[in-house]
GROMACS .gro file of C-alpha atoms in nm:
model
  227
    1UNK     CA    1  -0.974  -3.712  27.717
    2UNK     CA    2  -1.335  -3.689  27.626
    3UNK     CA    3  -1.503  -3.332  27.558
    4UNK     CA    4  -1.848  -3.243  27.675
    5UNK     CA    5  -2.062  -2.998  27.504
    6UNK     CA    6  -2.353  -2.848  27.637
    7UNK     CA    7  -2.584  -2.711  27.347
    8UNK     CA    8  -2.760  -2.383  27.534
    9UNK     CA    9  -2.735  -2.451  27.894
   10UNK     CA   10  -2.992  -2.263  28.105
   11UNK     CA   11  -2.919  -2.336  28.449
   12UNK     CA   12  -2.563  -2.266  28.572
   13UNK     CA   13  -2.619  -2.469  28.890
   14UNK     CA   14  -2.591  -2.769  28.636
   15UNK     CA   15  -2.345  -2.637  28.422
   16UNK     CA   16  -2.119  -2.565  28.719
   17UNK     CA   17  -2.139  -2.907  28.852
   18UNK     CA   18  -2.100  -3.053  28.494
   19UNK     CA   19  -1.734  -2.832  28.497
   20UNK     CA   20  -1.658  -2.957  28.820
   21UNK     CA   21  -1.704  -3.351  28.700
   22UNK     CA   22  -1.493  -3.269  28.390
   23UNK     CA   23  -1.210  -3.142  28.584
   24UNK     CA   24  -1.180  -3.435  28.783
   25UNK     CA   25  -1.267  -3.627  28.498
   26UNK     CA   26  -0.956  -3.461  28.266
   27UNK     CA   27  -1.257  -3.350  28.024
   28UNK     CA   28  -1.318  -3.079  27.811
   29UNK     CA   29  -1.599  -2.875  27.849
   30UNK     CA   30  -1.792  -2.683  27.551
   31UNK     CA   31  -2.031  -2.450  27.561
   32UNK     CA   32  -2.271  -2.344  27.239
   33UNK     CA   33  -2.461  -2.022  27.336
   34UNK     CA   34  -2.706  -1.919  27.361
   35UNK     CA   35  -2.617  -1.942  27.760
   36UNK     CA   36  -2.897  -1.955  28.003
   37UNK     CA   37  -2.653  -1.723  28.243
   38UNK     CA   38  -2.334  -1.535  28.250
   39UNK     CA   39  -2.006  -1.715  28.333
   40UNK     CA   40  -1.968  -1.454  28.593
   41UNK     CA   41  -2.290  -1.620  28.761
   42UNK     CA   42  -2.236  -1.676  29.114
   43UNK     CA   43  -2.463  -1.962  29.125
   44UNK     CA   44  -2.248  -2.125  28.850
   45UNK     CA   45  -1.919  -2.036  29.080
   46UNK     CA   46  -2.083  -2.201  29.387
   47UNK     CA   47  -2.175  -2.523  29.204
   48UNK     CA   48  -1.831  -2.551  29.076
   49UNK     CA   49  -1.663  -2.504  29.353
   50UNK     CA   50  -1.278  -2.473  29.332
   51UNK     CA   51  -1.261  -2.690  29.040
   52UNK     CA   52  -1.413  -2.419  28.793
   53UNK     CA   53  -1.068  -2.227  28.763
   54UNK     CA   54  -0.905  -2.528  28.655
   55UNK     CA   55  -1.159  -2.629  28.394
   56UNK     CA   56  -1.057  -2.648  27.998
   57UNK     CA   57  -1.355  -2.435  27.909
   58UNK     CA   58  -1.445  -2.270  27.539
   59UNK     CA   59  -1.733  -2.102  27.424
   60UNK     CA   60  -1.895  -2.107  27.103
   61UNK     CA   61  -2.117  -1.864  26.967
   62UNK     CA   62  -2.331  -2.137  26.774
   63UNK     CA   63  -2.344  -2.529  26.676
   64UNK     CA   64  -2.184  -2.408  26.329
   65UNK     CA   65  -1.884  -2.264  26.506
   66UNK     CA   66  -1.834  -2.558  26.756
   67UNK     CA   67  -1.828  -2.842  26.465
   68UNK     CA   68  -1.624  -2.607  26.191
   69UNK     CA   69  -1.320  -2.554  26.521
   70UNK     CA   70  -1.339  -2.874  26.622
   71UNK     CA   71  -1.310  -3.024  26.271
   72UNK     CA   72  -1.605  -3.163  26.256
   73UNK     CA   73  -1.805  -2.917  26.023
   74UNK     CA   74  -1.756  -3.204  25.655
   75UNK     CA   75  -2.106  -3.350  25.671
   76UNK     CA   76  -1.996  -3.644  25.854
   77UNK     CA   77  -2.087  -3.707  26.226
   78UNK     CA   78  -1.788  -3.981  26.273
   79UNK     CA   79  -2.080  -4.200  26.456
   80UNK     CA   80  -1.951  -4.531  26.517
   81UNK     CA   81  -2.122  -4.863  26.509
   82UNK     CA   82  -2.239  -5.128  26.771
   83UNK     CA   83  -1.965  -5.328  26.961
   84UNK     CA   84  -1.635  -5.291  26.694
   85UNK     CA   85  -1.642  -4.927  26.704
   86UNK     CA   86  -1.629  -4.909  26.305
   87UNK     CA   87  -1.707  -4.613  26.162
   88UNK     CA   88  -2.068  -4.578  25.982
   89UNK     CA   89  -2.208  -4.251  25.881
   90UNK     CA   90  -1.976  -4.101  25.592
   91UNK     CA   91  -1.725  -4.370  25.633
   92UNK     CA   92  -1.530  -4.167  25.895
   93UNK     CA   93  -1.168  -4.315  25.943
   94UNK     CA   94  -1.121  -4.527  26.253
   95UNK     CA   95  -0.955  -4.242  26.429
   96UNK     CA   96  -1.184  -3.936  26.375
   97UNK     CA   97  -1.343  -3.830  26.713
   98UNK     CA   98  -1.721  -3.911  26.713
   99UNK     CA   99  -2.001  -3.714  26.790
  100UNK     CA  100  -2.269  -3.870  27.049
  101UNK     CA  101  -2.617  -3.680  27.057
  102UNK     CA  102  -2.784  -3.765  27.419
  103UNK     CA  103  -3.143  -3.689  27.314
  104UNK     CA  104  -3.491  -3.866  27.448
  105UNK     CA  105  -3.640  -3.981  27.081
  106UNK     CA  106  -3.305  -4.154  26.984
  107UNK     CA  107  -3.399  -4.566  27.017
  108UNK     CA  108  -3.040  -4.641  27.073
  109UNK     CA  109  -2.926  -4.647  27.391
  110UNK     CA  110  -2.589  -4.471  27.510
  111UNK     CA  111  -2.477  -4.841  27.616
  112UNK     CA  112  -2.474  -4.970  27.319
  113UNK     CA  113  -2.220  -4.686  27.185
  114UNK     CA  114  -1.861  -4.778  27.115
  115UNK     CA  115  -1.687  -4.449  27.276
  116UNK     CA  116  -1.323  -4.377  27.200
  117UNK     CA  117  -1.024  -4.071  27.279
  118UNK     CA  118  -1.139  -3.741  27.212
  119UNK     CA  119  -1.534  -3.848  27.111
  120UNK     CA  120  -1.739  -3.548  27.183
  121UNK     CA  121  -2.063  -3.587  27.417
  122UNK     CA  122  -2.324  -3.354  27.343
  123UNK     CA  123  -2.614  -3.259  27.550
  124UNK     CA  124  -2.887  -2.997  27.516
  125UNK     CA  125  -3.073  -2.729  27.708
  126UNK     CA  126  -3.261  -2.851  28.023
  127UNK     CA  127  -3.596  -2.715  27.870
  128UNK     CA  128  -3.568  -2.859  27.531
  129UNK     CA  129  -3.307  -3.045  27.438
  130UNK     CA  130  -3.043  -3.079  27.154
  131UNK     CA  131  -3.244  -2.872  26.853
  132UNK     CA  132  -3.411  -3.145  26.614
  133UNK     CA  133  -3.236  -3.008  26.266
  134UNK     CA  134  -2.902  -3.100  26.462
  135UNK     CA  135  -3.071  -3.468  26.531
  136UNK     CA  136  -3.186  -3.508  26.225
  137UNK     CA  137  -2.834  -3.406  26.056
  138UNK     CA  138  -2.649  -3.686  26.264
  139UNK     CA  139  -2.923  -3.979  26.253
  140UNK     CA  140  -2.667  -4.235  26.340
  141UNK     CA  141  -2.506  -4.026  26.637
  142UNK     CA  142  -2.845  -3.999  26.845
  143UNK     CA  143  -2.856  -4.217  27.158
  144UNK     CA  144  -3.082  -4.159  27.447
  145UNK     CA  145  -3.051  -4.286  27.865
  146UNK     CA  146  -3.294  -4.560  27.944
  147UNK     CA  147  -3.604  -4.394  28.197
  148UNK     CA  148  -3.928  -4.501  28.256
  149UNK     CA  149  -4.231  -4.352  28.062
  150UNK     CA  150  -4.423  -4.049  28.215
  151UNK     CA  151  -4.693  -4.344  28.227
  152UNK     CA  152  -4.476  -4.500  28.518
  153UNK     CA  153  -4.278  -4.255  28.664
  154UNK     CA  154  -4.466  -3.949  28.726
  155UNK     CA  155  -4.822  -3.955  28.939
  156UNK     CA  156  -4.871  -3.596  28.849
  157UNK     CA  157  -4.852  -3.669  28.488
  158UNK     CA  158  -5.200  -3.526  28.415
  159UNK     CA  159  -5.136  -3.190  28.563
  160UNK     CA  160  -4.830  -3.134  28.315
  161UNK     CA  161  -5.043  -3.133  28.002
  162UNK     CA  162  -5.081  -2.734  27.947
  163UNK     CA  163  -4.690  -2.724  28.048
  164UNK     CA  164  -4.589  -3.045  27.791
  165UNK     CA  165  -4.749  -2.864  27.496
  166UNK     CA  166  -4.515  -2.503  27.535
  167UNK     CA  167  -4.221  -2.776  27.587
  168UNK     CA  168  -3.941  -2.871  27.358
  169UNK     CA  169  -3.948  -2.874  26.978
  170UNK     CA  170  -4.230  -3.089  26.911
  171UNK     CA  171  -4.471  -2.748  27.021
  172UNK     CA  172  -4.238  -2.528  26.781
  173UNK     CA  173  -4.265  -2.749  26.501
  174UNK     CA  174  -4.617  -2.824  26.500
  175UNK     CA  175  -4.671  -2.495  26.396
  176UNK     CA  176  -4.415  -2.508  26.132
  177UNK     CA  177  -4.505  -2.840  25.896
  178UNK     CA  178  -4.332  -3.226  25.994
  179UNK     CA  179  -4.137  -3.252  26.204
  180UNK     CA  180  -3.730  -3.262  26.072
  181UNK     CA  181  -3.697  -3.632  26.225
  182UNK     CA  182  -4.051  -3.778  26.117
  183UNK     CA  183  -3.885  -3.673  25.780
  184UNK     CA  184  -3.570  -3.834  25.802
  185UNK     CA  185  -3.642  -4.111  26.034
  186UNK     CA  186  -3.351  -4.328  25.930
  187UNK     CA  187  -3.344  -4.694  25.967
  188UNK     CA  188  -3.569  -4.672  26.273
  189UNK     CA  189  -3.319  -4.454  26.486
  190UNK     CA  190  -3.557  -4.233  26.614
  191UNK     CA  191  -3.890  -4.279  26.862
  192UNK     CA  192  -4.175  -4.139  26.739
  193UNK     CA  193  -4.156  -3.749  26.760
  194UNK     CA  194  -4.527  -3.647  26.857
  195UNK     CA  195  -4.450  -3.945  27.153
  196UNK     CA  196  -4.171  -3.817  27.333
  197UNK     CA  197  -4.175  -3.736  27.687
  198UNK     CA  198  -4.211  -3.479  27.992
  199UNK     CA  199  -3.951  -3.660  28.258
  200UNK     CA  200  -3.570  -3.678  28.164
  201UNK     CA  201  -3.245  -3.684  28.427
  202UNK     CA  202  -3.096  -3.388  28.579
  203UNK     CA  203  -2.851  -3.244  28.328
  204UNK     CA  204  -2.562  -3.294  28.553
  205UNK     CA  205  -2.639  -3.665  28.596
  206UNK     CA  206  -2.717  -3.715  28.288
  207UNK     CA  207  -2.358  -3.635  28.180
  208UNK     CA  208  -2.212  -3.815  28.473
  209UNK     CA  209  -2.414  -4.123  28.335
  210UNK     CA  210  -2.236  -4.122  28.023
  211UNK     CA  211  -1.951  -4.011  28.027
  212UNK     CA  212  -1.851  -4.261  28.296
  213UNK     CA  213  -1.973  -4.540  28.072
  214UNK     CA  214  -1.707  -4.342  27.800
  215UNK     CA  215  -1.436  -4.344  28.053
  216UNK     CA  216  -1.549  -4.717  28.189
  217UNK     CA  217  -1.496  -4.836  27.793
  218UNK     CA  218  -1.152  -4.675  27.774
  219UNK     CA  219  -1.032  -4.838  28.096
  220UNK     CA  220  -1.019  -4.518  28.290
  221UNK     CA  221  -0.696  -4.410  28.209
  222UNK     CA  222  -0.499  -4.241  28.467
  223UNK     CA  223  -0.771  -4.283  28.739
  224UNK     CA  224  -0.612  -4.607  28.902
  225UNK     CA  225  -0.589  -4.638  29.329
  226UNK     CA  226  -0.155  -4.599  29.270
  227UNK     CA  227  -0.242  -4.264  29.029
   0.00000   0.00000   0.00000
């Protein structure tokens, strides 16, 4: 079972989809407020469907909380290595459940994770992302989806520029000294900060993406055509 946590949601549209993958997926499903929307958000309830009801769902009221109930609050991020799935950061024993940070300025890509039982997926806000003092206190955990550059992918890139700048924390911490990850740019694991870019996946199929590849590396267990 793998968990997915969703670091201050805004739109439940996404989040209710997200559920509604995890229940048919036999995932967990976290939530770290702040919350974009109530749980009583019909918008949310339409997305989900049926499924929502069935969903293992908890709520957090911040990042702190989440990692100190799930165990995970000792300073080490239980990020595994390439290809063996040895542990790396803090020497985490083979069996501790590993954090996986889906963020754009991570050069690692979620395919070349090593994702076992009970590993915890995190994802952040559509808007901007998982916060960059939680990057830059799990270096090793950061992986990012493969897209094309704005350069390639968007024609209307031009017209974003007064948008890009109020966008993510790159515009918060410009204001504020280095950023946390220009500081702590370990071993090469993150893109350069003041490069990172406007287009990113739907939050819903961003999840899907990866935690498909999780379930595809742990033979998708129970999901055969005699289950």
């Amino acid at each position: 079972m793998f968990n997915i946590v969703l670091y201050a949601p805004e739109i439940p549209a996404n989040t209710g989809n997200i559920g509604r993958t995890c229940v048919l997926t036999g995932s967990r499903l976290h939530l770290v407020e702040p919350l974009g929307f109530s749980l009583d958000s019909r918008m949310l309830r339409r997305a989900g469907l049926g499924y929502w009801p069935n969903l293992d769902v908890t709520r957090y009221a911040s990042w702190d909380e989440f990692l100190r109930r799930n165990g995970l609050a000792g300073g080490d991020d239980g990020a595994r290595g390439q290809g063996d799935g040895a542990a790396t950061a803090g020497n985490a024993p083979a069996g501790t459940p590993g954090l996986h940070l889906l963020t754009k300025k991570a050069r690692r890509t979620y395919a070349e994770s090593t994702y076992r039982d009970g590993d915890f997926l995190v994802f952040g806000s559509e808007s901007t992302g998982i916060p960059e003092q939680v990057l830059a206190a799990h270096p090793a955990s950061c992986e990012r989806i493969p897209m094309l550059p704005d350069a390639r992918s968007l024609s209307n890139r031009d017209a974003w520029a007064a948008h890009e700048a109020s966008l993510g924390d790159a515009a918060a911490s410009a204001g504020a000294g280095a950023s946390p990850l220009a500081r702590q740019d370990i071993c090469g694991n993150f893109v350069n900060v003041d490069d990172w870019r406007i287009s990113a996946l739907n939050l819903s199929n961003a999840v899907a993406v990866v935690l498909y590849e999780a379930l595809r590396q742990t033979g998708f267990a129970g999901m055969g055509a005699g289950a």
